[in-house]
mmCIF file of C-alpha atoms in Angstrom:
data_model
loop_
_atom_site.group_PDB
_atom_site.id
_atom_site.type_symbol
_atom_site.label_atom_id
_atom_site.label_comp_id
_atom_site.label_asym_id
_atom_site.label_seq_id
_atom_site.Cartn_x
_atom_site.Cartn_y
_atom_site.Cartn_z
ATOM 1 C CA ILE Z 1400 143.542 56.159 -17.666
ATOM 2 C CA LEU Z 1401 139.866 56.982 -17.247
ATOM 3 C CA GLU Z 1402 140.655 59.181 -14.230
ATOM 4 C CA GLN Z 1403 143.328 60.976 -16.254
ATOM 5 C CA GLU Z 1404 140.865 61.712 -19.073
ATOM 6 C CA MET Z 1405 138.287 62.947 -16.573
ATOM 7 C CA MET Z 1406 140.905 65.206 -14.952
ATOM 8 C CA ILE Z 1407 141.842 66.687 -18.329
ATOM 9 C CA GLU Z 1408 138.176 67.258 -19.117
ATOM 10 C CA ARG Z 1409 137.681 69.068 -15.792
ATOM 11 C CA CYS Z 1410 140.735 71.248 -16.529
ATOM 12 C CA ASP Z 1411 139.473 72.054 -20.033
ATOM 13 C CA ARG Z 1412 136.056 73.001 -18.700
ATOM 14 C CA PHE Z 1413 137.395 75.032 -15.755
ATOM 15 C CA LEU Z 1414 139.782 76.986 -17.973
ATOM 16 C CA ALA Z 1415 136.958 77.524 -20.480
ATOM 17 C CA ARG Z 1416 134.802 79.066 -17.744
ATOM 18 C CA ILE Z 1417 137.479 81.574 -16.742
ATOM 19 C CA ALA Z 1418 138.761 82.290 -20.269
ATOM 20 C CA PRO Z 1419 138.819 86.010 -21.119
ATOM 21 C CA HIS Z 1420 137.626 85.649 -24.716
ATOM 22 C CA PRO Z 1421 134.671 83.768 -26.294
ATOM 23 C CA THR Z 1422 136.900 82.066 -28.880
ATOM 24 C CA ILE Z 1423 139.183 80.739 -26.155
ATOM 25 C CA ARG Z 1424 136.106 79.475 -24.298
ATOM 26 C CA ALA Z 1425 134.841 77.773 -27.461
ATOM 27 C CA PHE Z 1426 138.248 76.200 -28.133
ATOM 28 C CA LEU Z 1427 138.620 74.794 -24.612
ATOM 29 C CA THR Z 1428 134.999 73.598 -24.595
ATOM 30 C CA LEU Z 1429 135.660 71.762 -27.855
ATOM 31 C CA LEU Z 1430 138.655 70.017 -26.280
ATOM 32 C CA GLY Z 1431 136.638 69.241 -23.145
ATOM 33 C CA ASP Z 1432 133.870 67.685 -25.232
ATOM 34 C CA GLN Z 1433 136.406 65.539 -27.070
ATOM 35 C CA THR Z 1434 138.010 64.430 -23.818
ATOM 36 C CA HIS Z 1435 134.555 63.550 -22.484
ATOM 37 C CA ARG Z 1436 134.055 61.262 -25.491
ATOM 38 C CA HIS Z 1437 137.409 59.631 -24.688
ATOM 39 C CA ALA Z 1438 136.265 58.981 -21.125
ATOM 40 C CA LEU Z 1439 132.994 57.483 -22.347
ATOM 41 C CA ALA Z 1440 134.778 55.217 -24.791
ATOM 42 C CA LEU Z 1441 137.219 54.077 -22.112
ATOM 43 C CA GLY Z 1442 134.607 53.689 -19.411
ATOM 44 C CA HIS Z 1443 132.253 51.574 -21.432
ATOM 45 C CA MET Z 1444 134.343 50.265 -24.332
ATOM 46 C CA ARG Z 1445 131.182 50.770 -26.339
ATOM 47 C CA ARG Z 1446 131.098 50.491 -30.084
ATOM 48 C CA GLN Z 1447 128.880 53.581 -30.323
ATOM 49 C CA CYS Z 1448 131.450 55.717 -28.465
ATOM 50 C CA PHE Z 1449 134.234 54.309 -30.610
ATOM 51 C CA ALA Z 1450 132.287 55.212 -33.757
ATOM 52 C CA GLU Z 1451 131.806 58.750 -32.423
ATOM 53 C CA LEU Z 1452 135.572 59.068 -31.956
ATOM 54 C CA GLN Z 1453 136.172 58.021 -35.533
ATOM 55 C CA ASN Z 1454 133.655 60.573 -36.802
ATOM 56 C CA SER Z 1455 135.029 63.430 -34.703
ATOM 57 C CA ARG Z 1456 135.518 66.806 -36.357
ATOM 58 C CA VAL Z 1457 137.591 68.230 -33.535
ATOM 59 C CA LEU Z 1458 140.594 68.914 -35.786
ATOM 60 C CA THR Z 1459 138.595 70.925 -38.318
ATOM 61 C CA GLN Z 1460 136.717 72.850 -35.638
ATOM 62 C CA GLY Z 1461 139.881 73.424 -33.621
ATOM 63 C CA ILE Z 1462 141.745 74.831 -36.624
ATOM 64 C CA MET Z 1463 138.841 77.174 -37.388
ATOM 65 C CA LEU Z 1464 138.879 78.471 -33.803
ATOM 66 C CA LEU Z 1465 142.659 78.912 -33.852
ATOM 67 C CA ARG Z 1466 142.417 80.928 -37.062
ATOM 68 C CA ARG Z 1467 139.747 83.094 -35.458
ATOM 69 C CA LEU Z 1468 142.033 83.656 -32.454
ATOM 70 C CA GLU Z 1469 144.948 84.615 -34.667
ATOM 71 C CA ARG Z 1470 142.861 87.404 -36.204
ATOM 72 C CA VAL Z 1471 142.374 89.049 -32.808
ATOM 73 C CA VAL Z 1472 145.823 88.263 -31.434
ATOM 74 C CA ASP Z 1473 146.737 91.891 -30.669
ATOM 75 C CA GLY Z 1474 143.700 92.655 -28.538
ATOM 76 C CA LEU Z 1475 143.510 89.337 -26.707
ATOM 77 C CA PRO Z 1476 144.116 89.569 -22.953
ATOM 78 C CA VAL Z 1477 146.279 86.650 -21.763
ATOM 79 C CA ASP Z 1478 146.946 85.743 -18.155
ATOM 80 C CA PRO Z 1479 150.453 84.213 -17.857
ATOM 81 C CA SER Z 1480 149.224 81.701 -15.263
ATOM 82 C CA HIS Z 1481 146.545 80.505 -17.697
ATOM 83 C CA LEU Z 1482 149.183 80.012 -20.373
ATOM 84 C CA GLU Z 1483 151.215 77.922 -17.910
ATOM 85 C CA SER Z 1484 148.111 75.805 -17.228
ATOM 86 C CA TYR Z 1485 147.530 75.263 -20.947
ATOM 87 C CA GLU Z 1486 151.175 74.262 -21.402
ATOM 88 C CA SER Z 1487 150.900 71.780 -18.509
ATOM 89 C CA MET Z 1488 147.790 70.277 -20.092
ATOM 90 C CA CYS Z 1489 149.736 69.959 -23.327
ATOM 91 C CA GLU Z 1490 152.369 67.844 -21.548
ATOM 92 C CA VAL Z 1491 149.726 65.600 -19.977
ATOM 93 C CA VAL Z 1492 147.998 65.077 -23.322
ATOM 94 C CA GLN Z 1493 151.315 64.153 -24.938
ATOM 95 C CA LYS Z 1494 151.963 61.576 -22.192
ATOM 96 C CA ASN Z 1495 148.479 60.154 -22.702
ATOM 97 C CA GLU Z 1496 149.138 59.784 -26.412
ATOM 98 C CA GLN Z 1497 152.212 57.670 -25.643
ATOM 99 C CA LEU Z 1498 150.262 55.671 -23.067
ATOM 100 C CA TYR Z 1499 147.582 54.806 -25.630
ATOM 101 C CA HIS Z 1500 150.248 53.724 -28.109
ATOM 102 C CA ASP Z 1501 151.755 51.484 -25.418
ATOM 103 C CA LEU Z 1502 148.366 50.020 -24.487
ATOM 104 C CA ALA Z 1503 147.619 49.294 -28.150
ATOM 105 C CA GLU Z 1504 150.892 47.375 -28.398
ATOM 106 C CA GLN Z 1505 150.157 45.385 -25.230
ATOM 107 C CA SER Z 1506 146.508 44.611 -25.924
ATOM 108 C CA GLN Z 1507 145.503 41.087 -26.874
ATOM 109 C CA SER Z 1508 142.071 42.159 -28.108
ATOM 110 C CA PRO Z 1509 141.846 43.486 -31.694
ATOM 111 C CA ARG Z 1510 138.912 45.680 -30.671
ATOM 112 C CA ARG Z 1511 140.802 47.254 -27.776
ATOM 113 C CA THR Z 1512 143.925 47.639 -29.898
ATOM 114 C CA ALA Z 1513 141.915 49.533 -32.503
ATOM 115 C CA MET Z 1514 140.314 51.711 -29.853
ATOM 116 C CA TYR Z 1515 143.634 52.537 -28.167
ATOM 117 C CA ARG Z 1516 145.159 53.437 -31.524
ATOM 118 C CA GLN Z 1517 142.205 55.694 -32.265
ATOM 119 C CA LEU Z 1518 142.532 57.310 -28.835
ATOM 120 C CA ALA Z 1519 146.254 57.862 -29.499
ATOM 121 C CA ARG Z 1520 145.376 59.602 -32.784
ATOM 122 C CA GLU Z 1521 142.783 61.722 -30.986
ATOM 123 C CA GLU Z 1522 145.298 62.636 -28.276
ATOM 124 C CA HIS Z 1523 147.785 63.627 -30.959
ATOM 125 C CA ILE Z 1524 145.200 65.967 -32.472
ATOM 126 C CA HIS Z 1525 144.432 67.310 -29.003
ATOM 127 C CA PHE Z 1526 148.177 67.855 -28.434
ATOM 128 C CA VAL Z 1527 148.749 69.617 -31.776
ATOM 129 C CA LEU Z 1528 145.762 71.906 -31.226
ATOM 130 C CA LEU Z 1529 146.832 72.724 -27.671
ATOM 131 C CA ARG Z 1530 150.435 73.306 -28.759
ATOM 132 C CA ASP Z 1531 149.337 75.710 -31.494
ATOM 133 C CA PHE Z 1532 146.910 77.352 -29.068
ATOM 134 C CA CYS Z 1533 149.774 77.902 -26.589
ATOM 135 C CA ARG Z 1534 151.956 79.361 -29.336
ATOM 136 C CA THR Z 1535 149.182 81.760 -30.357
ATOM 137 C CA LEU Z 1536 148.602 82.850 -26.769
ATOM 138 C CA GLY Z 1537 152.356 83.181 -26.293
ATOM 139 C CA ARG Z 1538 152.427 85.657 -29.178
ATOM 140 C CA CYS Z 1539 149.503 87.522 -27.573
ATOM 141 C CA LEU Z 1540 151.341 87.650 -24.262
ATOM 142 C CA SER Z 1541 154.527 88.906 -25.956
ATOM 143 C CA ALA Z 1542 152.504 91.642 -27.685
ATOM 144 C CA GLN Z 1543 150.892 92.557 -24.346
ATOM 145 C CA MET Z 1544 154.254 92.762 -22.610
ATOM 146 C CA ALA Z 1545 155.775 94.821 -25.450
ATOM 147 C CA GLY Z 1546 152.807 97.194 -25.238
ATOM 148 C CA SER Z 1547 153.218 97.525 -21.464
ATOM 149 C CA GLU Z 1548 156.939 98.220 -21.823
ATOM 150 C CA ALA Z 1549 156.270 100.834 -24.511
ATOM 151 C CA GLN Z 1550 153.761 102.559 -22.229
ATOM 152 C CA ALA Z 1551 156.238 102.525 -19.341
ATOM 153 C CA VAL Z 1552 158.919 104.115 -21.505
ATOM 154 C CA THR Z 1553 156.607 106.940 -22.634
ATOM 155 C CA VAL Z 1554 155.531 107.729 -19.068
#
């Protein structure tokens, strides 16, 4: 599980570095930071990390960034291969959410059960934000393609 979280964090951070727009970079960095906190909590099972998860504002910040992206949707350059990568990450995050639910059910320790449930909630937020992000970028890509087709017709 820890390796999976670390892989997702690396993907978030890599895609943030190559993102074509500062809001996309900020969004992916936010998700990478959250995934890093997941890895810390899993790696150490520390109360401090668990408390940080509970106090996370990733949903609020993520929604603000998505709204900012939606305002610039027409001028946003989107690489189709990046969108495919984001969609793949979305699937992995959804699988992790289910895994954390399963681990919470199997755990004999109340502390670990609580932590796995919290991680499942965090993964759900991560999934919802990524899903909405993919939908927004999908609209951008559709607008790009429509613009390209319109240019081709006029030429």
